[in-house]
mmCIF file of C-alpha atoms and ligand atoms in Angstrom:
data_model
loop_
_atom_site.group_PDB
_atom_site.id
_atom_site.type_symbol
_atom_site.label_atom_id
_atom_site.label_comp_id
_atom_site.label_asym_id
_atom_site.label_seq_id
_atom_site.Cartn_x
_atom_site.Cartn_y
_atom_site.Cartn_z
ATOM 1 C CA MET A 687 0.000 0.000 0.000
ATOM 2 C CA ARG A 688 1.003 3.659 -0.301
ATOM 3 C CA ARG A 689 1.852 5.917 2.621
ATOM 4 C CA LEU A 690 3.259 9.421 2.953
ATOM 5 C CA ILE A 691 6.593 9.515 4.744
ATOM 6 C CA PRO A 692 8.705 12.483 5.910
ATOM 7 C CA THR A 693 11.448 13.749 3.617
ATOM 8 C CA GLY A 694 13.067 16.322 5.943
ATOM 9 C CA ASP A 695 12.765 18.810 3.044
ATOM 10 C CA THR A 696 10.792 21.874 4.207
ATOM 11 C CA ALA A 697 9.776 22.683 0.596
ATOM 12 C CA ARG A 698 8.239 19.177 0.087
ATOM 13 C CA PRO A 699 7.857 17.721 3.582
ATOM 14 C CA VAL A 700 6.393 14.322 2.541
ATOM 15 C CA ALA A 701 6.658 11.836 -0.335
ATOM 16 C CA PHE A 702 4.902 8.598 -1.241
ATOM 17 C CA ALA A 703 6.437 5.259 -0.347
ATOM 18 C CA GLU A 704 5.228 1.749 -1.186
ATOM 19 C CA VAL A 705 5.187 -0.115 2.133
ATOM 20 C CA SER A 706 3.578 -3.119 3.780
ATOM 21 C CA GLN A 707 0.515 -2.546 5.935
ATOM 22 C CA LEU A 708 1.042 -2.067 9.671
ATOM 23 C CA VAL A 709 -0.274 -5.042 11.613
ATOM 24 C CA PRO A 710 -3.108 -3.939 13.932
ATOM 25 C CA GLY A 711 -2.776 -4.739 17.636
ATOM 26 C CA PRO A 712 -5.586 -6.753 19.285
ATOM 27 C CA ASP A 713 -7.439 -3.571 20.322
ATOM 28 C CA GLU A 714 -7.007 -1.866 16.946
ATOM 29 C CA ALA A 715 -9.349 -1.762 13.967
ATOM 30 C CA LEU A 716 -7.898 -1.505 10.468
ATOM 31 C CA ILE A 717 -9.247 1.559 8.660
ATOM 32 C CA LYS A 718 -9.280 2.143 4.902
ATOM 33 C CA VAL A 719 -8.490 5.842 4.968
ATOM 34 C CA GLU A 720 -10.741 8.049 2.831
ATOM 35 C CA ALA A 721 -9.678 11.478 4.111
ATOM 36 C CA PHE A 722 -7.160 12.932 6.530
ATOM 37 C CA ALA A 723 -6.309 16.361 7.895
ATOM 38 C CA PRO A 724 -2.890 17.721 8.894
ATOM 39 C CA ASN A 725 -2.280 20.011 11.860
ATOM 40 C CA ARG A 726 0.183 22.848 12.435
ATOM 41 C CA GLY A 727 1.979 20.821 15.113
ATOM 42 C CA GLU A 728 2.569 18.041 12.581
ATOM 43 C CA THR A 729 4.122 20.499 10.121
ATOM 44 C CA PHE A 730 6.581 21.450 12.910
ATOM 45 C CA LEU A 731 7.487 17.775 13.493
ATOM 46 C CA LEU A 732 8.133 17.282 9.764
ATOM 47 C CA GLU A 733 10.817 19.982 9.710
ATOM 48 C CA ASP A 734 13.193 17.707 11.590
ATOM 49 C CA PRO A 735 11.503 14.315 11.597
ATOM 50 C CA ARG A 736 12.650 11.801 14.186
ATOM 51 C CA PRO A 737 13.619 8.395 12.773
ATOM 52 C CA GLY A 738 10.550 6.259 12.201
ATOM 53 C CA LEU A 739 8.044 9.130 12.285
ATOM 54 C CA LEU A 740 4.892 8.148 10.400
ATOM 55 C CA PRO A 741 2.729 11.273 10.221
ATOM 56 C CA GLY A 742 -1.034 11.307 10.453
ATOM 57 C CA LYS A 743 -3.288 11.718 13.482
ATOM 58 C CA ASP A 744 -6.651 12.695 11.997
ATOM 59 C CA ILE A 745 -8.432 10.293 9.663
ATOM 60 C CA ALA A 746 -11.858 9.216 8.489
ATOM 61 C CA GLY A 747 -12.716 6.082 6.550
ATOM 62 C CA LEU A 748 -14.100 2.575 6.581
ATOM 63 C CA VAL A 749 -13.423 -0.224 9.065
ATOM 64 C CA VAL A 750 -12.161 -3.094 6.886
ATOM 65 C CA ARG A 751 -11.174 -5.312 9.828
ATOM 66 C CA ALA A 752 -12.720 -4.964 13.283
ATOM 67 C CA ALA A 753 -10.449 -5.249 16.332
ATOM 68 C CA ALA A 754 -9.528 -8.818 17.227
ATOM 69 C CA ASP A 755 -10.527 -8.295 20.883
ATOM 70 C CA GLY A 756 -14.114 -7.544 19.826
ATOM 71 C CA SER A 757 -14.027 -3.918 20.970
ATOM 72 C CA GLY A 758 -15.173 -0.946 18.905
ATOM 73 C CA PRO A 759 -17.052 -0.614 15.623
ATOM 74 C CA GLY A 760 -17.643 -3.605 13.371
ATOM 75 C CA THR A 761 -16.309 -4.205 9.871
ATOM 76 C CA GLY A 762 -18.097 -1.953 7.386
ATOM 77 C CA SER A 763 -18.609 0.938 9.852
ATOM 78 C CA ARG A 764 -17.695 4.430 8.700
ATOM 79 C CA VAL A 765 -15.572 6.093 11.357
ATOM 80 C CA VAL A 766 -13.400 9.004 12.393
ATOM 81 C CA GLY A 767 -10.193 8.224 14.261
ATOM 82 C CA HIS A 768 -7.304 9.789 16.128
ATOM 83 C CA PRO A 769 -4.342 7.371 16.008
ATOM 84 C CA ALA A 770 -1.012 8.331 17.592
ATOM 85 C CA GLN A 771 0.560 8.290 14.131
ATOM 86 C CA GLY A 772 0.493 6.645 10.697
ATOM 87 C CA GLY A 773 -2.767 8.039 9.319
ATOM 88 C CA TRP A 774 -1.480 9.456 6.028
ATOM 89 C CA ALA A 775 -1.733 6.094 4.303
ATOM 90 C CA GLU A 776 -4.189 3.913 2.412
ATOM 91 C CA TYR A 777 -4.763 1.796 5.525
ATOM 92 C CA ALA A 778 -4.173 2.647 9.189
ATOM 93 C CA PRO A 779 -4.682 0.702 12.427
ATOM 94 C CA VAL A 780 -6.446 2.773 15.099
ATOM 95 C CA PRO A 781 -7.081 1.828 18.757
ATOM 96 C CA THR A 782 -10.811 1.362 19.163
ATOM 97 C CA HIS A 783 -10.861 3.757 22.143
ATOM 98 C CA SER A 784 -9.963 6.538 19.684
ATOM 99 C CA LEU A 785 -12.651 5.846 17.078
ATOM 100 C CA ALA A 786 -16.237 7.041 16.721
ATOM 101 C CA VAL A 787 -18.871 5.955 14.221
ATOM 102 C CA LEU A 788 -20.072 8.605 11.755
ATOM 103 C CA PRO A 789 -23.742 9.558 11.709
ATOM 104 C CA ASP A 790 -25.203 9.130 8.198
ATOM 105 C CA SER A 791 -25.289 12.900 7.691
ATOM 106 C CA VAL A 792 -21.550 13.467 8.309
ATOM 107 C CA ASP A 793 -19.234 12.784 5.373
ATOM 108 C CA SER A 794 -15.622 11.694 5.707
ATOM 109 C CA VAL A 795 -14.241 15.110 4.684
ATOM 110 C CA ARG A 796 -15.935 16.979 7.540
ATOM 111 C CA ALA A 797 -15.210 14.088 9.906
ATOM 112 C CA ALA A 798 -11.482 14.087 9.093
ATOM 113 C CA ALA A 799 -11.315 17.790 9.942
ATOM 114 C CA LEU A 800 -12.436 17.103 13.508
ATOM 115 C CA PRO A 801 -10.028 15.104 15.656
ATOM 116 C CA LEU A 802 -7.005 17.030 16.923
ATOM 117 C CA ALA A 803 -8.365 20.552 16.479
ATOM 118 C CA GLY A 804 -11.881 19.665 17.625
ATOM 119 C CA ILE A 805 -10.770 17.684 20.685
ATOM 120 C CA THR A 806 -8.421 20.542 21.578
ATOM 121 C CA ALA A 807 -11.283 23.032 21.325
ATOM 122 C CA LEU A 808 -13.595 20.882 23.485
ATOM 123 C CA ARG A 809 -10.943 20.271 26.128
ATOM 124 C CA LEU A 810 -9.880 23.922 26.147
ATOM 125 C CA LEU A 811 -13.439 24.950 26.872
ATOM 126 C CA ARG A 812 -13.708 22.396 29.662
ATOM 127 C CA THR A 813 -10.655 23.938 31.349
ATOM 128 C CA CYS A 814 -12.381 27.350 31.183
ATOM 129 C CA GLY A 815 -15.447 26.268 33.182
ATOM 130 C CA SER A 816 -18.731 28.044 32.523
ATOM 131 C CA LEU A 817 -18.477 30.677 29.799
ATOM 132 C CA ALA A 818 -22.103 31.801 29.855
ATOM 133 C CA GLY A 819 -21.966 35.583 29.808
ATOM 134 C CA GLY A 820 -18.160 35.574 29.975
ATOM 135 C CA ARG A 821 -15.767 37.488 27.726
ATOM 136 C CA VAL A 822 -13.223 35.393 25.809
ATOM 137 C CA LEU A 823 -10.296 36.404 23.607
ATOM 138 C CA VAL A 824 -8.873 33.911 21.078
ATOM 139 C CA THR A 825 -5.564 34.693 19.356
ATOM 140 C CA GLY A 826 -4.364 32.856 16.204
ATOM 141 C CA ALA A 827 -8.045 32.191 15.598
ATOM 142 C CA SER A 828 -8.220 31.682 11.829
ATOM 143 C CA GLY A 829 -6.962 28.089 11.981
ATOM 144 C CA GLY A 830 -8.523 24.755 12.820
ATOM 145 C CA VAL A 831 -8.697 25.125 16.594
ATOM 146 C CA GLY A 832 -9.727 28.790 16.358
ATOM 147 C CA HIS A 833 -12.880 28.131 14.318
ATOM 148 C CA PHE A 834 -13.977 25.210 16.488
ATOM 149 C CA VAL A 835 -13.334 26.940 19.803
ATOM 150 C CA THR A 836 -15.041 30.130 18.643
ATOM 151 C CA GLU A 837 -18.216 28.377 17.519
ATOM 152 C CA LEU A 838 -18.350 26.286 20.699
ATOM 153 C CA ALA A 839 -17.689 29.278 22.987
ATOM 154 C CA VAL A 840 -20.342 31.408 21.250
ATOM 155 C CA GLY A 841 -22.729 28.453 21.556
ATOM 156 C CA ALA A 842 -21.946 28.288 25.296
ATOM 157 C CA GLY A 843 -23.021 31.909 25.706
ATOM 158 C CA ALA A 844 -19.655 33.675 25.670
ATOM 159 C CA GLU A 845 -18.907 37.041 24.102
ATOM 160 C CA VAL A 846 -15.939 36.187 21.887
ATOM 161 C CA THR A 847 -13.264 38.401 20.359
ATOM 162 C CA VAL A 848 -10.812 36.828 17.906
ATOM 163 C CA VAL A 849 -7.522 37.937 16.386
ATOM 164 C CA THR A 850 -6.812 37.075 12.727
ATOM 165 C CA ALA A 851 -4.128 38.353 10.351
ATOM 166 C CA THR A 852 -6.587 39.765 7.787
ATOM 167 C CA PRO A 853 -10.317 40.451 7.354
ATOM 168 C CA VAL A 854 -10.662 37.490 4.955
ATOM 169 C CA ARG A 855 -9.194 35.151 7.553
ATOM 170 C CA GLY A 856 -11.748 36.468 10.055
ATOM 171 C CA GLU A 857 -14.842 36.415 7.795
ATOM 172 C CA ARG A 858 -16.235 33.074 8.881
ATOM 173 C CA LEU A 859 -15.467 33.799 12.548
ATOM 174 C CA ALA A 860 -17.539 36.976 12.294
ATOM 175 C CA GLU A 861 -20.407 34.923 10.831
ATOM 176 C CA LEU A 862 -20.076 32.598 13.810
ATOM 177 C CA GLY A 863 -20.690 35.576 16.090
ATOM 178 C CA ALA A 864 -17.200 36.756 17.066
ATOM 179 C CA GLU A 865 -15.888 40.308 17.071
ATOM 180 C CA VAL A 866 -12.835 40.235 14.787
ATOM 181 C CA VAL A 867 -9.698 42.335 15.253
ATOM 182 C CA HIS A 868 -6.352 42.051 13.477
ATOM 183 C CA GLN A 869 -3.921 42.942 16.254
ATOM 184 C CA VAL A 870 -4.007 41.759 19.843
ATOM 185 C CA THR A 871 -3.538 45.390 20.858
ATOM 186 C CA ALA A 872 -6.908 46.196 19.223
ATOM 187 C CA ALA A 873 -8.845 43.688 21.357
ATOM 188 C CA ARG A 874 -11.103 45.513 23.791
ATOM 189 C CA GLY A 875 -10.564 43.971 27.247
ATOM 190 C CA PRO A 876 -10.873 43.023 29.954
ATOM 191 C CA PHE A 877 -11.466 39.325 29.252
ATOM 192 C CA ASP A 878 -12.377 36.594 31.714
ATOM 193 C CA VAL A 879 -10.393 34.099 29.649
ATOM 194 C CA VAL A 880 -7.731 34.467 26.952
ATOM 195 C CA LEU A 881 -6.950 31.450 24.760
ATOM 196 C CA GLU A 882 -3.445 32.189 23.471
ATOM 197 C CA SER A 883 -1.596 30.123 20.875
ATOM 198 C CA THR A 884 0.734 32.505 19.060
ATOM 199 C CA GLY A 885 3.467 33.322 21.599
ATOM 200 C CA GLY A 886 6.151 35.942 20.868
ATOM 201 C CA PRO A 887 5.130 39.514 21.626
ATOM 202 C CA ASN A 888 1.399 38.647 21.495
ATOM 203 C CA LEU A 889 1.228 36.773 24.791
ATOM 204 C CA PRO A 890 2.292 39.663 27.064
ATOM 205 C CA VAL A 891 -0.182 41.972 25.276
ATOM 206 C CA ALA A 892 -2.946 39.380 25.616
ATOM 207 C CA LEU A 893 -2.064 38.905 29.280
ATOM 208 C CA SER A 894 -2.494 42.623 29.919
ATOM 209 C CA LYS A 895 -6.114 42.267 28.759
ATOM 210 C CA VAL A 896 -7.132 39.573 31.242
ATOM 211 C CA ARG A 897 -9.428 40.844 33.981
ATOM 212 C CA PRO A 898 -8.046 40.815 37.557
ATOM 213 C CA GLY A 899 -8.237 37.208 38.758
ATOM 214 C CA GLY A 900 -8.844 35.942 35.211
ATOM 215 C CA THR A 901 -6.977 33.267 33.245
ATOM 216 C CA LEU A 902 -4.790 33.068 30.182
ATOM 217 C CA VAL A 903 -4.676 29.536 28.800
ATOM 218 C CA TRP A 904 -1.446 29.115 26.842
ATOM 219 C CA PHE A 905 -1.743 26.309 24.326
ATOM 220 C CA GLY A 906 0.607 27.101 21.456
ATOM 221 C CA GLN A 907 3.334 29.178 19.904
ATOM 222 C CA ALA A 908 2.390 29.465 16.226
ATOM 223 C CA SER A 909 4.840 32.342 15.718
ATOM 224 C CA ARG A 910 7.715 30.024 16.815
ATOM 225 C CA THR A 911 8.980 32.965 18.908
ATOM 226 C CA PRO A 912 9.472 32.402 22.643
ATOM 227 C CA VAL A 913 7.725 34.690 25.082
ATOM 228 C CA THR A 914 9.428 37.250 27.301
ATOM 229 C CA LEU A 915 7.507 38.443 30.363
ATOM 230 C CA ASP A 916 8.500 41.544 32.339
ATOM 231 C CA PHE A 917 7.572 41.295 36.016
ATOM 232 C CA PHE A 918 7.467 45.086 36.401
ATOM 233 C CA ARG A 919 5.072 45.519 33.484
ATOM 234 C CA LEU A 920 2.813 42.957 35.103
ATOM 235 C CA LEU A 921 2.751 45.117 38.236
ATOM 236 C CA SER A 922 1.006 47.843 36.271
ATOM 237 C CA GLY A 923 -1.426 45.346 34.682
ATOM 238 C CA PRO A 924 -4.254 43.219 36.037
ATOM 239 C CA GLU A 925 -3.605 41.509 39.369
ATOM 240 C CA ARG A 926 -3.793 37.835 40.292
ATOM 241 C CA VAL A 927 -3.990 36.558 36.730
ATOM 242 C CA THR A 928 -3.326 32.867 36.143
ATOM 243 C CA ILE A 929 -1.282 31.552 33.224
ATOM 244 C CA GLN A 930 -2.347 27.987 32.582
ATOM 245 C CA HIS A 931 -0.341 25.675 30.354
ATOM 246 C CA PHE A 932 -2.536 23.389 28.250
ATOM 247 C CA HIS A 933 -1.899 20.235 26.244
ATOM 248 C CA TYR A 934 -4.888 18.483 24.711
ATOM 249 C CA ALA A 935 -3.456 14.965 24.677
ATOM 250 C CA GLY A 936 -4.751 12.017 26.653
ATOM 251 C CA ALA A 937 -6.541 8.977 25.236
ATOM 252 C CA PRO A 938 -9.246 7.771 25.058
ATOM 253 C CA TYR A 939 -10.542 10.136 22.393
ATOM 254 C CA GLY A 940 -13.615 8.210 21.244
ATOM 255 C CA SER A 941 -16.166 9.956 23.453
ATOM 256 C CA ASP A 942 -14.925 13.445 22.484
ATOM 257 C CA LEU A 943 -15.008 12.417 18.814
ATOM 258 C CA ALA A 944 -18.578 11.211 19.274
ATOM 259 C CA THR A 945 -19.501 14.562 20.874
ATOM 260 C CA LEU A 946 -17.972 16.478 17.962
ATOM 261 C CA LEU A 947 -19.814 14.299 15.427
ATOM 262 C CA ARG A 948 -23.100 14.838 17.261
ATOM 263 C CA LEU A 949 -22.611 18.608 17.207
ATOM 264 C CA VAL A 950 -21.811 18.532 13.474
ATOM 265 C CA ALA A 951 -24.846 16.336 12.747
ATOM 266 C CA GLN A 952 -27.030 18.758 14.738
ATOM 267 C CA GLU A 953 -25.612 21.719 12.750
ATOM 268 C CA ARG A 954 -24.175 23.204 15.938
ATOM 269 C CA LEU A 955 -20.578 22.840 14.770
ATOM 270 C CA HIS A 956 -19.461 23.598 11.213
ATOM 271 C CA PRO A 957 -15.910 22.568 10.335
ATOM 272 C CA GLU A 958 -14.299 25.414 8.407
ATOM 273 C CA ILE A 959 -12.381 23.692 5.619
ATOM 274 C CA GLY A 960 -10.260 26.069 3.574
ATOM 275 C CA ARG A 961 -8.920 23.407 1.254
ATOM 276 C CA ILE A 962 -10.008 19.994 0.035
ATOM 277 C CA ALA A 963 -7.466 18.322 -2.265
ATOM 278 C CA PRO A 964 -6.319 14.880 -3.413
ATOM 279 C CA TRP A 965 -3.574 13.443 -1.224
ATOM 280 C CA THR A 966 -1.147 13.745 -4.149
ATOM 281 C CA GLU A 967 -1.154 17.450 -3.142
ATOM 282 C CA THR A 968 -0.280 16.851 0.503
ATOM 283 C CA ALA A 969 3.264 18.281 0.317
ATOM 284 C CA GLU A 970 2.158 21.661 -1.074
ATOM 285 C CA THR A 971 -0.835 21.739 1.269
ATOM 286 C CA LEU A 972 1.464 21.289 4.275
ATOM 287 C CA VAL A 973 3.591 24.226 3.104
ATOM 288 C CA ASP A 974 0.491 26.389 2.590
ATOM 289 C CA LEU A 975 -0.802 25.489 6.062
ATOM 290 C CA ARG A 976 2.555 26.379 7.597
ATOM 291 C CA GLU A 977 2.683 29.679 5.668
ATOM 292 C CA ARG A 978 -0.838 30.766 6.797
ATOM 293 C CA ARG A 979 -2.417 30.408 3.344
ATOM 294 C CA ILE A 980 -5.279 28.126 4.456
ATOM 295 C CA ARG A 981 -8.249 29.253 6.539
ATOM 296 C CA GLY A 982 -9.479 26.639 8.992
ATOM 297 C CA LYS A 983 -8.637 23.048 8.134
ATOM 298 C CA ALA A 984 -7.146 21.389 5.062
ATOM 299 C CA VAL A 985 -8.484 17.941 4.167
ATOM 300 C CA LEU A 986 -6.706 15.523 1.818
ATOM 301 C CA MET A 987 -8.593 12.708 0.101
ATOM 302 C CA THR A 988 -7.017 9.370 -0.717
ATOM 303 C CA GLY A 989 -9.592 8.568 -3.361
ATOM 304 C CA GLY A 990 -10.408 5.434 -1.395
ATOM 305 C CA THR A 991 -14.130 6.039 -1.037
ATOM 306 C CA GLU A 992 -15.316 3.131 -3.193
HETATM 307 N N1 NAP B 2112 -1.511 22.592 23.293
HETATM 308 C C1 NAP B 2112 -2.172 21.739 22.534
HETATM 309 O O1 NAP B 2112 -2.593 20.679 22.961
HETATM 310 C C2 NAP B 2112 -2.462 22.121 21.108
HETATM 311 C C3 NAP B 2112 -3.352 21.370 20.345
HETATM 312 C C4 NAP B 2112 -3.625 21.788 19.050
HETATM 313 C C5 NAP B 2112 -2.995 22.905 18.535
HETATM 314 N N2 NAP B 2112 -2.095 23.565 19.306
HETATM 315 C C6 NAP B 2112 -1.465 24.789 18.815
HETATM 316 O O2 NAP B 2112 -2.490 25.734 18.682
HETATM 317 C C7 NAP B 2112 -2.254 26.572 17.575
HETATM 318 C C8 NAP B 2112 -3.422 26.476 16.611
HETATM 319 O O3 NAP B 2112 -3.434 25.161 16.061
HETATM 320 P P1 NAP B 2112 -4.180 24.908 14.687
HETATM 321 O O4 NAP B 2112 -4.110 23.475 14.420
HETATM 322 O O5 NAP B 2112 -5.475 25.621 14.709
HETATM 323 O O6 NAP B 2112 -3.183 25.643 13.689
HETATM 324 P P2 NAP B 2112 -3.503 26.389 12.325
HETATM 325 O O7 NAP B 2112 -4.734 25.822 11.722
HETATM 326 O O8 NAP B 2112 -2.263 26.366 11.542
HETATM 327 O O9 NAP B 2112 -3.809 27.848 12.837
HETATM 328 C C9 NAP B 2112 -2.814 28.601 13.481
HETATM 329 C C10 NAP B 2112 -3.179 30.056 13.389
HETATM 330 O O10 NAP B 2112 -2.141 30.784 14.055
HETATM 331 C C11 NAP B 2112 -1.961 32.005 13.385
HETATM 332 N N3 NAP B 2112 -0.536 32.230 13.180
HETATM 333 C C12 NAP B 2112 0.306 31.517 12.437
HETATM 334 N N4 NAP B 2112 1.525 32.059 12.459
HETATM 335 C C13 NAP B 2112 1.436 33.131 13.251
HETATM 336 C C14 NAP B 2112 2.365 34.116 13.668
HETATM 337 N N5 NAP B 2112 3.642 34.095 13.221
HETATM 338 N N6 NAP B 2112 1.950 35.085 14.480
HETATM 339 C C15 NAP B 2112 0.661 35.137 14.879
HETATM 340 N N7 NAP B 2112 -0.262 34.236 14.513
HETATM 341 C C16 NAP B 2112 0.129 33.239 13.707
HETATM 342 C C17 NAP B 2112 -2.633 31.906 12.027
HETATM 343 O O11 NAP B 2112 -3.674 32.850 11.963
HETATM 344 P P3 NAP B 2112 -3.488 34.234 11.158
HETATM 345 O O12 NAP B 2112 -2.652 33.937 9.950
HETATM 346 O O13 NAP B 2112 -4.871 34.671 10.848
HETATM 347 O O14 NAP B 2112 -2.791 35.128 12.142
HETATM 348 C C18 NAP B 2112 -3.226 30.524 11.967
HETATM 349 O O15 NAP B 2112 -4.552 30.540 11.507
HETATM 350 C C19 NAP B 2112 -0.925 26.123 16.987
HETATM 351 O O16 NAP B 2112 0.092 26.897 17.549
HETATM 352 C C20 NAP B 2112 -0.814 24.692 17.449
HETATM 353 O O17 NAP B 2112 0.513 24.255 17.504
HETATM 354 C C21 NAP B 2112 -1.831 23.211 20.569
#
């Protein structure tokens, strides 16, 4: 079968290889991959791939062999999955605890857009507690996580402000109910919660907009620039703010995937997919994602839908 493997070349980060199928473990179902979606974090890993890295965490497709231990969906089920790796391939084994069955109304393209970004958005919101009536700022919001977290936070009753590079990158977020600004400095605080994922000079500015006693959840550094904080500037800013480090990871993922699918089926969550392309265009799509040329998610299709 064919799989995409890392090249270490930042201009064409992956290439096809003809390989044998991975053998599923007893608690893993074998999925015929129909669609997959890359994430910014994966583009970072591909810049200097560790030996043996098999990219691919977000997939949707068909169960062609149910797990040997009897767990999870049966053969013939259409599913979304979040394996630890190896999803950018014609076939991928996925632990059954990280699979969910697609409702009839959700196609594999929208399903593939969900796992990492959608689970991150759900888990971020859980760390925030109740947002009803609260004010939330989301930086780096025009990507996968940003669209999901914005729609979910608005749905939970929050007043949401988002930061995007340009008006076009903020268009859909405005439709979802957010106030859109293009510099963190332009965001009108104070905010109960700031969801910060860009790092560099943005984080200290965002921190200055948290209300006294409020929280900044730090979950990324899209700018690749480390943050410098000045204690004395904080003295003149809001008091008793909390900076909370966040990492989404922790299996099982199946129940969160099922929640995301339910919300999509109920038209309460709308994956923003800025590009759908055949998987032969994965390398250029990864570069465009890295270079901020794709709004929301990119989804690649293997052509394996028959
Ligand atoms: N902690 C975790 O568990 C976790 C989980 C998932 C993702 N993440 C992180 O969360 C962030 C969002 O993930 P994603 O998958 O949504 O990524 P994405 O789809 O690539 O979106 C990232 C967004 O960050 C903004 N951005 C990129 N470069 C920037 C820069 N130099 N300065 C300011 N903003 C920049 C871009 O928006 P504009 O071009 O509109 O500014 C882009 O839309 C990433 O940093 C990712 O690594 C963390």
